[in-house]
mmCIF file of C-alpha atoms and ligand atoms in Angstrom:
data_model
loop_
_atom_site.group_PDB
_atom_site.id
_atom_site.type_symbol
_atom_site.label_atom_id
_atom_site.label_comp_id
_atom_site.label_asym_id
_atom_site.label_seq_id
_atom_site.Cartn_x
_atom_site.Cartn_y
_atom_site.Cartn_z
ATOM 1 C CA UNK G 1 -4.706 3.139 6.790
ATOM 2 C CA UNK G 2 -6.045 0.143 5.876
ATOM 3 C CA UNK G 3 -9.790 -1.105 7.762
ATOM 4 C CA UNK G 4 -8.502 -3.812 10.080
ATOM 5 C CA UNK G 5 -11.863 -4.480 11.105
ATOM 6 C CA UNK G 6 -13.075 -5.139 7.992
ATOM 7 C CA UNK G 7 -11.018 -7.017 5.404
ATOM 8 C CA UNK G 8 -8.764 -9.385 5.331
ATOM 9 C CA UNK G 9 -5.272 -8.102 5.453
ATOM 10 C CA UNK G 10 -1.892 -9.845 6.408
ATOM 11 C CA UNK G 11 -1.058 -8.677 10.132
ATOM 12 C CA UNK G 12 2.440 -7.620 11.043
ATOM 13 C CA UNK G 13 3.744 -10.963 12.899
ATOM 14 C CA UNK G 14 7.094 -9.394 14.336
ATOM 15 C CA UNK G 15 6.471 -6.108 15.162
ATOM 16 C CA UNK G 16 5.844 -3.799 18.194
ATOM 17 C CA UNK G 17 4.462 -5.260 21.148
ATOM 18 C CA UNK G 18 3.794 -9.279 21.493
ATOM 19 C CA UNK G 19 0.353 -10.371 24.148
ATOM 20 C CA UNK G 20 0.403 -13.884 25.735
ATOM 21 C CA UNK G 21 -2.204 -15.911 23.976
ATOM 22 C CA UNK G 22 -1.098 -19.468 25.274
ATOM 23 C CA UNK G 23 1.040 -20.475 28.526
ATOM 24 C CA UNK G 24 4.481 -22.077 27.888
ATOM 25 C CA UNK G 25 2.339 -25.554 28.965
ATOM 26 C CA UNK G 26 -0.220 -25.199 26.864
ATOM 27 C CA UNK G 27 1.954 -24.452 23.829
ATOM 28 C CA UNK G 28 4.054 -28.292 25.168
ATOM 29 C CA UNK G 29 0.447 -29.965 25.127
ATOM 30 C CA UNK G 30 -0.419 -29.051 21.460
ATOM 31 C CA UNK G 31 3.110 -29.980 20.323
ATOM 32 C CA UNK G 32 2.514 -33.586 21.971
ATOM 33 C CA UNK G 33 -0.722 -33.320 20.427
ATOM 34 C CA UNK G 34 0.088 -32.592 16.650
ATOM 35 C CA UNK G 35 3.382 -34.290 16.694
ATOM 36 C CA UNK G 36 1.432 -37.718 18.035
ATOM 37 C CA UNK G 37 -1.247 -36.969 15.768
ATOM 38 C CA UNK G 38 0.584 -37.015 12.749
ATOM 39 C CA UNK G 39 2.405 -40.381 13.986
ATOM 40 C CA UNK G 40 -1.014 -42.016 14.629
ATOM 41 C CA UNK G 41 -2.311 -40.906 11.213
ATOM 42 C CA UNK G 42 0.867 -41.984 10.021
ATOM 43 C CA UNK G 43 0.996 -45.498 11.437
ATOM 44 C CA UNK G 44 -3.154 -45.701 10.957
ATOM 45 C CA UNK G 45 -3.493 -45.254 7.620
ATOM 46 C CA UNK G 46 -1.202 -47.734 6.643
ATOM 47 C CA UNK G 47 -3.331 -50.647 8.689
ATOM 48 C CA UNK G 48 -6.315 -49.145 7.235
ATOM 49 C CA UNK G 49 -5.084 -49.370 3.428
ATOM 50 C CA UNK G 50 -2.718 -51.751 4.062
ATOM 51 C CA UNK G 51 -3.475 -53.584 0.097
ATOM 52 C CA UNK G 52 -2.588 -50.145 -1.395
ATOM 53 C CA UNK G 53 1.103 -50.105 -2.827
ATOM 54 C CA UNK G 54 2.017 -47.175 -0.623
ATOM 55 C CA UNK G 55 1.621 -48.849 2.458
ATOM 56 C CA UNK G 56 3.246 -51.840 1.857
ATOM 57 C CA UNK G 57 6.151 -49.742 0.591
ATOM 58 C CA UNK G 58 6.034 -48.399 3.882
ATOM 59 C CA UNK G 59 5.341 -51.316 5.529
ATOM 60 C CA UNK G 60 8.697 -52.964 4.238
ATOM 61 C CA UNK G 61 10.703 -50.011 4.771
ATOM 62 C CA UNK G 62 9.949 -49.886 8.865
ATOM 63 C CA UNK G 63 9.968 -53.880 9.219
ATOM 64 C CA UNK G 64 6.531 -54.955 8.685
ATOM 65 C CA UNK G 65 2.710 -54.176 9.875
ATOM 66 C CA UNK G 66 3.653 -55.613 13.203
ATOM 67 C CA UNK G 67 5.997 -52.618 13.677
ATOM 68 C CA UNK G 68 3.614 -50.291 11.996
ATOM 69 C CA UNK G 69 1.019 -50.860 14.521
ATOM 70 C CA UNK G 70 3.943 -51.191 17.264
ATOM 71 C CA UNK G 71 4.218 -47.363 16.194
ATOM 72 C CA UNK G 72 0.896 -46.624 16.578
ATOM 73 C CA UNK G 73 0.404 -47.859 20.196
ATOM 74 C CA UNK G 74 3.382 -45.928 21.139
ATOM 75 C CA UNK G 75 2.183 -42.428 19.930
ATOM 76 C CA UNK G 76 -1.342 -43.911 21.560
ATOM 77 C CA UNK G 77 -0.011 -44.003 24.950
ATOM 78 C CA UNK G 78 1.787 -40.293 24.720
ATOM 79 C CA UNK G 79 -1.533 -38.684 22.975
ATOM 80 C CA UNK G 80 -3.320 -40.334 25.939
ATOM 81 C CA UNK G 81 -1.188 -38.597 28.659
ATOM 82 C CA UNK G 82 -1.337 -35.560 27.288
ATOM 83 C CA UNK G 83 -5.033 -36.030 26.712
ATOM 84 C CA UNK G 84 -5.016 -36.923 30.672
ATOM 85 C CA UNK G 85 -3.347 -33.937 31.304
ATOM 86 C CA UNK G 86 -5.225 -30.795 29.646
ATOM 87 C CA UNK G 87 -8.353 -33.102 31.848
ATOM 88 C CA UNK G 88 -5.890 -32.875 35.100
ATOM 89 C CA UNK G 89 -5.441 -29.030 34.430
ATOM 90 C CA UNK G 90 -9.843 -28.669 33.659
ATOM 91 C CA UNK G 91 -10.265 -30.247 36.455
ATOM 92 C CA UNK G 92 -7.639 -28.234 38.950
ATOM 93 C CA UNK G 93 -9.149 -24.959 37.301
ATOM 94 C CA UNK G 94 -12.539 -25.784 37.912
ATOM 95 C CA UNK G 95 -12.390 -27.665 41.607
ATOM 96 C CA UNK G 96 -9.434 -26.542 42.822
ATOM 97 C CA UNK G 97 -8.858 -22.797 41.980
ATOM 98 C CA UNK G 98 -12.654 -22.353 41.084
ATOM 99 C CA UNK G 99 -11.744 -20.518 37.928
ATOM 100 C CA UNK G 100 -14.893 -18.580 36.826
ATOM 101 C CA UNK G 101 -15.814 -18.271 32.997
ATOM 102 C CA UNK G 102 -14.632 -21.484 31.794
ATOM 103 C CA UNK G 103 -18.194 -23.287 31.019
ATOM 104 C CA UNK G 104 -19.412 -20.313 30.485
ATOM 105 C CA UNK G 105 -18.726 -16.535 29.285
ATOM 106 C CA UNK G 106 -16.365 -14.489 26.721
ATOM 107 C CA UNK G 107 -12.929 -17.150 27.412
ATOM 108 C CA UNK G 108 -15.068 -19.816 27.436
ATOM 109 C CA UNK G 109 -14.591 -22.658 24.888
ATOM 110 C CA UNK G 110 -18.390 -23.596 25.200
ATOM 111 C CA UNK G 111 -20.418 -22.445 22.477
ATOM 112 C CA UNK G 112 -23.110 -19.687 22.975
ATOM 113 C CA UNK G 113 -25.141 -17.644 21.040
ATOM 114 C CA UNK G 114 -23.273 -15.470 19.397
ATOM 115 C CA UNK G 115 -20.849 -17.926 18.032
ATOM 116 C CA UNK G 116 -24.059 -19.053 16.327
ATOM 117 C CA UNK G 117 -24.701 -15.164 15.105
ATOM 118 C CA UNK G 118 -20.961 -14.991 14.341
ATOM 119 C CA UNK G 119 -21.100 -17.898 11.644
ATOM 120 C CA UNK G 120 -23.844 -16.396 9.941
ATOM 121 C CA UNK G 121 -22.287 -12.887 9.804
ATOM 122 C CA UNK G 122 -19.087 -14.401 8.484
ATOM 123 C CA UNK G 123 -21.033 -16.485 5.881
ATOM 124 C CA UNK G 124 -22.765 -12.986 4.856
ATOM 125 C CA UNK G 125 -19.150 -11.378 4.913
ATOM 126 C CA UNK G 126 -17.917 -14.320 2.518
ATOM 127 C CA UNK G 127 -20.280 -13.360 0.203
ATOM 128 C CA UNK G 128 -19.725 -9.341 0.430
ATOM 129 C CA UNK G 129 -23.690 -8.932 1.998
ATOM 130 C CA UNK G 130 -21.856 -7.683 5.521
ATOM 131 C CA UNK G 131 -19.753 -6.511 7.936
ATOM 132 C CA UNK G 132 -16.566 -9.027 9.257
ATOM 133 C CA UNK G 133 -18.109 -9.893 12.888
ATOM 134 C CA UNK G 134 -16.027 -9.176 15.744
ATOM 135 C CA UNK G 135 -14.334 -12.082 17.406
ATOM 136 C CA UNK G 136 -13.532 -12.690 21.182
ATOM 137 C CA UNK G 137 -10.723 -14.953 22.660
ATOM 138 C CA UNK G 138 -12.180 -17.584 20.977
ATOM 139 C CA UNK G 139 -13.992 -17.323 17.017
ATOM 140 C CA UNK G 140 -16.790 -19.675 16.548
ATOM 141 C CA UNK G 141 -14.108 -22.144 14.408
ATOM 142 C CA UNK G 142 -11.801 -22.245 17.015
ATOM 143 C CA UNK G 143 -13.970 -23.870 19.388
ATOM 144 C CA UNK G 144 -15.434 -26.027 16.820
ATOM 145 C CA UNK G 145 -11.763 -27.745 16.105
ATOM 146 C CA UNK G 146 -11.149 -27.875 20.014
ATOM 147 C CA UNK G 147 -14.733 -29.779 20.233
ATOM 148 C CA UNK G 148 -14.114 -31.888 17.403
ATOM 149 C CA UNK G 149 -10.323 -33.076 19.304
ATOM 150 C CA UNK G 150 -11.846 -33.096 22.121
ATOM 151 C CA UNK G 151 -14.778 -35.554 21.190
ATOM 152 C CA UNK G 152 -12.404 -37.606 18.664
ATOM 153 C CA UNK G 153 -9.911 -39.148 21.527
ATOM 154 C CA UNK G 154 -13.018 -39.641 24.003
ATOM 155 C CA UNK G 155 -14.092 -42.385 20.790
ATOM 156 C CA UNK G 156 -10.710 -43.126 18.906
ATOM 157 C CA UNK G 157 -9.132 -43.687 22.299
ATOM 158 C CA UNK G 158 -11.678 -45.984 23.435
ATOM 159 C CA UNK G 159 -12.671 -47.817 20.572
ATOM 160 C CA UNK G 160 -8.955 -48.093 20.045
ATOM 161 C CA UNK G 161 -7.903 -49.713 23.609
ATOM 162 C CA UNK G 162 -10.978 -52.110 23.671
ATOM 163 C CA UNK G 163 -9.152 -53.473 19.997
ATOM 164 C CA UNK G 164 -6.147 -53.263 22.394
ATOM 165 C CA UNK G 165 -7.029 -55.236 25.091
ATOM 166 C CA UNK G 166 -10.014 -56.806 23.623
ATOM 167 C CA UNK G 167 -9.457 -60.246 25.862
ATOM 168 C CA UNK G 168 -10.150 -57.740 28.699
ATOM 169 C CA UNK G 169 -12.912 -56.072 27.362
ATOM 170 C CA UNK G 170 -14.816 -59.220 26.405
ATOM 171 C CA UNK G 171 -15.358 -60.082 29.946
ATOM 172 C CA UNK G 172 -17.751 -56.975 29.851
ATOM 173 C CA UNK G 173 -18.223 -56.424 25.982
ATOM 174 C CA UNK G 174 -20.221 -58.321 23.895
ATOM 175 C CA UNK G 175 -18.316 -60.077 20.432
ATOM 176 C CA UNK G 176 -19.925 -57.333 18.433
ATOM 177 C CA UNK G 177 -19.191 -54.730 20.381
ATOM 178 C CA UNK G 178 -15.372 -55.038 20.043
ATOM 179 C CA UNK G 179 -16.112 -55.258 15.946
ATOM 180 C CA UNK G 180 -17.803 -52.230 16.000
ATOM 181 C CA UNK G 181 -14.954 -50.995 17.787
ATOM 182 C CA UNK G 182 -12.629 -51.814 15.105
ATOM 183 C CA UNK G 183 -14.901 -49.786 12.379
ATOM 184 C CA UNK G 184 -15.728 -47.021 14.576
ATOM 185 C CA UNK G 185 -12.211 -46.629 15.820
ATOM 186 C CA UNK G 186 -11.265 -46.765 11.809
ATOM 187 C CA UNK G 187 -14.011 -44.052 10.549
ATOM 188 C CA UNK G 188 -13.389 -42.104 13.410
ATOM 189 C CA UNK G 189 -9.557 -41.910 12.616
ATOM 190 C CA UNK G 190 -10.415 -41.072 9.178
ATOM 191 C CA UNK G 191 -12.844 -38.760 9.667
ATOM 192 C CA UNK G 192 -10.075 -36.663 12.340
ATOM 193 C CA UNK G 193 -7.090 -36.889 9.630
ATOM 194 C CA UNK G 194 -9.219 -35.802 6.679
ATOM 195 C CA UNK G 195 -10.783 -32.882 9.064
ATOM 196 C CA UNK G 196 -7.377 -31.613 10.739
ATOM 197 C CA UNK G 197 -5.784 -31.944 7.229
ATOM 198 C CA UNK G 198 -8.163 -30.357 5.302
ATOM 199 C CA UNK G 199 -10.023 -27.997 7.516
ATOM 200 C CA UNK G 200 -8.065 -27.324 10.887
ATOM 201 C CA UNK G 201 -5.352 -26.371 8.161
ATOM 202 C CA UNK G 202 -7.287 -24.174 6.358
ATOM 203 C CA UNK G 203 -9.352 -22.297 9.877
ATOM 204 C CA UNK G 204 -5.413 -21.621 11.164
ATOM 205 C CA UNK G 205 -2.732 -21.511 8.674
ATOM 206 C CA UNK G 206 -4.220 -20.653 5.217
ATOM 207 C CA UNK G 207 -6.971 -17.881 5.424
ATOM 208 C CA UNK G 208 -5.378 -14.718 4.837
ATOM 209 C CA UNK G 209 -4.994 -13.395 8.571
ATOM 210 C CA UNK G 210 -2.524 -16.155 8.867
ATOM 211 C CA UNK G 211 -1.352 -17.057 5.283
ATOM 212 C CA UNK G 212 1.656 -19.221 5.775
ATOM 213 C CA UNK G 213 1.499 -19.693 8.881
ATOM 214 C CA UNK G 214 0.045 -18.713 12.239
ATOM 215 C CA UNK G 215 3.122 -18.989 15.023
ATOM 216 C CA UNK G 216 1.144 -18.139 18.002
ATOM 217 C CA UNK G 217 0.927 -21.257 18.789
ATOM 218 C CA UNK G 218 4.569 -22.298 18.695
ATOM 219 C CA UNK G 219 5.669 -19.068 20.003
ATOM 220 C CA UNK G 220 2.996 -18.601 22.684
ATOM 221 C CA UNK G 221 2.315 -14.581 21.566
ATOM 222 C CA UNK G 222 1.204 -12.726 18.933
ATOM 223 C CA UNK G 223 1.526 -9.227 18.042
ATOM 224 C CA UNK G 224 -0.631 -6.150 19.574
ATOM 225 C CA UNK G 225 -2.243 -5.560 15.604
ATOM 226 C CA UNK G 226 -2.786 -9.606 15.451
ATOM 227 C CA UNK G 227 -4.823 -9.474 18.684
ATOM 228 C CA UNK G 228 -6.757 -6.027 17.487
ATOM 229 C CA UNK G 229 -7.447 -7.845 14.232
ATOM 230 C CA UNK G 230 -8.433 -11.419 15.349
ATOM 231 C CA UNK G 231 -9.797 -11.054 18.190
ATOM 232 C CA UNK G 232 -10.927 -7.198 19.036
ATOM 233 C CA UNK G 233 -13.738 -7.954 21.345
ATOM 234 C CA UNK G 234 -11.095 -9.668 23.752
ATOM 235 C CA UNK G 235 -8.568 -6.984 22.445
ATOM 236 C CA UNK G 236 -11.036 -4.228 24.384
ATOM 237 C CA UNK G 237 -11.841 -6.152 27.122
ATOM 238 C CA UNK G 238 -8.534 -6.539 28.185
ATOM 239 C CA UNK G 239 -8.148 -2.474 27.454
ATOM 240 C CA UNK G 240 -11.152 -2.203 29.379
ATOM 241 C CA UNK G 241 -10.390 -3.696 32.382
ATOM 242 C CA UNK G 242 -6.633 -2.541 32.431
ATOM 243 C CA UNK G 243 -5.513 -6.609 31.971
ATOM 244 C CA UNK G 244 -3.803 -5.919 28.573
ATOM 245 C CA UNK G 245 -0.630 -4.666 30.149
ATOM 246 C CA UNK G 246 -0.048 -8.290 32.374
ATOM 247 C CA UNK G 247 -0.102 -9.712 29.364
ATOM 248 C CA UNK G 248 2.653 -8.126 27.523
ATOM 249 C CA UNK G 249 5.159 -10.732 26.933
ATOM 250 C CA UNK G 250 8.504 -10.883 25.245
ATOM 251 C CA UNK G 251 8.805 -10.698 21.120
ATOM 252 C CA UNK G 252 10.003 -14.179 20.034
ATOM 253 C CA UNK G 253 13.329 -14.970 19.340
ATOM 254 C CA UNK G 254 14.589 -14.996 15.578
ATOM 255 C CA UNK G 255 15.863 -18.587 16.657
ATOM 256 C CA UNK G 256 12.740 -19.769 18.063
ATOM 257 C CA UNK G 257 10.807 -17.829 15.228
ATOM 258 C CA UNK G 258 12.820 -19.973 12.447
ATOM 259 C CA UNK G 259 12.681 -23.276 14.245
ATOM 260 C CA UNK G 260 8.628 -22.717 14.875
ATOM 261 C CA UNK G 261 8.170 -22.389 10.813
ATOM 262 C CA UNK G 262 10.551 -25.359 10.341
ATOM 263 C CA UNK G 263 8.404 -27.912 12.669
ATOM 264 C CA UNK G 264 5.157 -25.939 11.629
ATOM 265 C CA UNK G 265 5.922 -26.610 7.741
ATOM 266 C CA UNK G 266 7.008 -29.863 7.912
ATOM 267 C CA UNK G 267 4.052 -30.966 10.160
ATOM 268 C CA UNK G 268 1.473 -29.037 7.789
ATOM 269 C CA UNK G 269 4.116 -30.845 4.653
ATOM 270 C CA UNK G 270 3.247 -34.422 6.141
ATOM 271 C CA UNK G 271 -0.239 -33.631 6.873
ATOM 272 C CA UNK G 272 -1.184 -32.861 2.943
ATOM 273 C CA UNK G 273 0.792 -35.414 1.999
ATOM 274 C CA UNK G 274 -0.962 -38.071 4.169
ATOM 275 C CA UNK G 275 -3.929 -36.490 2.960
ATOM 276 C CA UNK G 276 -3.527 -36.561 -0.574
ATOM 277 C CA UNK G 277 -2.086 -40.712 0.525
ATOM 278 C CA UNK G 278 -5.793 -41.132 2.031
ATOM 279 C CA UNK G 279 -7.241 -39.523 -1.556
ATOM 280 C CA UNK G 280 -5.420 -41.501 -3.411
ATOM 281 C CA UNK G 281 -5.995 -44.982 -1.675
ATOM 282 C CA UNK G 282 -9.640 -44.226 -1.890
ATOM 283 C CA UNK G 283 -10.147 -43.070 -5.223
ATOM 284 C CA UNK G 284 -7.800 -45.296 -6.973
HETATM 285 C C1 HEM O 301 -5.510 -42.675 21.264
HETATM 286 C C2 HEM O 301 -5.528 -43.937 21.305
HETATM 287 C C3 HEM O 301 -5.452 -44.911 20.163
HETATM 288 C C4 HEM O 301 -5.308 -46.248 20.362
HETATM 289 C C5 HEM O 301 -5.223 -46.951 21.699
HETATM 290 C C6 HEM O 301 -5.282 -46.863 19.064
HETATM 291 C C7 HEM O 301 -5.157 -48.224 18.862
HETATM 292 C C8 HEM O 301 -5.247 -48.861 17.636
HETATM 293 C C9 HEM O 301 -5.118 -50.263 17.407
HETATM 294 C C10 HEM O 301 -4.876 -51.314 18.492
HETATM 295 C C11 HEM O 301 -5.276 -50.490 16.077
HETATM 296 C C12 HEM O 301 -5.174 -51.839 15.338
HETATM 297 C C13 HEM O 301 -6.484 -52.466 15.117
HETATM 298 C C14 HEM O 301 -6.302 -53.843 14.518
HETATM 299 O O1 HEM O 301 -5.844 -54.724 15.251
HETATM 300 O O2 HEM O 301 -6.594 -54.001 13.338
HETATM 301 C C15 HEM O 301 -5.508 -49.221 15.449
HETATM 302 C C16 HEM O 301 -5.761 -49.043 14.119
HETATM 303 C C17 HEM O 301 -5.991 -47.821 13.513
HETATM 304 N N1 HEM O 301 -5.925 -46.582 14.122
HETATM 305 FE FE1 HEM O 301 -5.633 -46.244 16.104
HETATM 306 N N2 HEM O 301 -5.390 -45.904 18.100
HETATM 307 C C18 HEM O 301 -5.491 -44.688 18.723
HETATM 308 C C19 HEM O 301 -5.606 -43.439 18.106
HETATM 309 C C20 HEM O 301 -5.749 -43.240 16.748
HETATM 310 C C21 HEM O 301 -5.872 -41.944 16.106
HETATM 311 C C22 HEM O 301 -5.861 -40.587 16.821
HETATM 312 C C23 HEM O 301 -6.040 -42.172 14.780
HETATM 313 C C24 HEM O 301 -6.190 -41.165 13.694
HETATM 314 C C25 HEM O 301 -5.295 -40.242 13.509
HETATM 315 C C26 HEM O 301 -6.028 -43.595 14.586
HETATM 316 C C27 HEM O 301 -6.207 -44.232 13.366
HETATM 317 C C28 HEM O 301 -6.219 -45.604 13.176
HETATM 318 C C29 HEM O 301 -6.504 -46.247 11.901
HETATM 319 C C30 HEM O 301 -6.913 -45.524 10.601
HETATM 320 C C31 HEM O 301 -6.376 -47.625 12.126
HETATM 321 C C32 HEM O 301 -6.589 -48.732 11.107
HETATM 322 C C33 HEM O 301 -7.986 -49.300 11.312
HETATM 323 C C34 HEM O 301 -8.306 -50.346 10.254
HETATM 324 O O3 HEM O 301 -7.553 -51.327 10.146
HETATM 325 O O4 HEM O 301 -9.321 -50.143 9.553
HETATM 326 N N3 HEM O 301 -5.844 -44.222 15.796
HETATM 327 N N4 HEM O 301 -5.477 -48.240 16.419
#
């Protein structure tokens, strides 16, 4: 019996009995988000490198910059309304049904002080000097990549409309102000494709726990041992308090297993390669 709290072993994926992680809305929101994402990133980095001979392959393949960037305000606007949406649902949860526990607390995406123990007990676990630490709903990484989203569109998005509408924003904005715009908006967007290509990646689909691929958040479950493993503080909570069982959802459907990888490996298959496209342009 291997130690599953321990190591790092593969969890079954499709076996026995499947918890709810994320809602059927939730799951929606982070499909609008990646799949806008990667059309941003892909429209973006083509203005940004726009002398390299990739891009203006590109370019002449879609009709021009002009469409390029026609591309780019498009997935702009949907990234924005979903954006405006997860705030809609905050703000119901907190005003409206006054949720408890979401600034605060074990399902709380705010960081406390044991995320801060957590990363040094994993760092000591890398290195073979400790225990794994256990994890609740949410590891220390996990909030990290929601901050990092979360703080990106707050400064792409604005930084990207004042470029936008810049007449507009010069009755208020000083010249320099919208040209800083243009560079932050431009580091900014670099900065998010070279971290959710390089490290979001990593943190969900390639450390062993979830080597190729973690589903949960296609499928909306994951299995019993998956919970146990990833997240056991959560895992006994939920025992605890007799919650597990409301949770219990449905095992996902072979069909909606396959199509999950197909979208999930050909969104993690354009995200390296955009990556290694932002390497290159740099470097040569
Ligand atoms: C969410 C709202 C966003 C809006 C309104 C927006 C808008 C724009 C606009 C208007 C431009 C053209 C600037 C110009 O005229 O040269 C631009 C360029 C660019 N955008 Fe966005 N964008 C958004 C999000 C993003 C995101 C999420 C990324 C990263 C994935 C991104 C990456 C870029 C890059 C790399 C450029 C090229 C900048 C340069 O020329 O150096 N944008 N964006």
């Amino acid at each position: 019996m291997p130690d599953l709290e321990h190591t790092a072993v593969e969890v079954p994926q499709t076996k026995g009995r499947f918890i709810t992680r994320f809602t059927r809305g939730q799951r929606y929101l982070h499909a609008c988000l990646f799949s806008t994402f990667l059309g941003l990133a892909a429209t973006g980095l083509p203005l940004r490198f726009s002398e390299s001979v990739w891009a203006r392959h590109f370019a002449s393949a879609v009709g021009g910059f002009g469409s390029i960037l026609f591309f780019h305000k498009f997935c702009a606007i949907l990234l924005s309304l979903a954006f405006l949406i997860h705030l809609k649902d905050l703000f119901t949860r907190v005003f409206i049904h006054r949720e408890k526990g979401i600034f605060w607390g074990a399902n709380s995406m705010v960081a406390n002080w044991k995320d801060a123990k957590d990363l040094y007990g994993h760092m000591r676990w890398f290195v073979g000097l400790g225990p794994r630490p256990n994890f609740d709903r949410y590891a220390y990484w996990e909030k990290f990549d929601y901050w990092a989203v979360f703080w990106g569109m707050i400064v792409i998005g604005f930084s990207g409309y004042a470029m936008w509408f810049a007449p507009f924003f010069a009755r208020f904005l000083p010249g320099w102000a919208l040209n800083a715009a243009l560079v932050i908006h431009s580091e900014e967007g670099l900065l998010a494709i070279l971290f959710i290509f390089s490290i979001h990646f990593v943190n969900t689909h390639l450390r062993p726990d979830s080597f190729p691929m973690d589903m949960v958040v296609f499928t909306g479950v994951e299995s019993e041992e998956e919970l146990k493993h990833k997240h056991p503080l959560e895992y006994e909570r939920l025992v605890r308090q007799g919650k597990l069982e409301a949770k219990v959802g449905e095992a996902p459907q072979p069909l909606q297993v396959k199509l999950s990888k197909i979208v999930g490996f050909t969104a993690v298959f354009i995200g390296l390669l955009l990556l290694v496209l932002t390497l290159s342009a740099y470097f040569f």
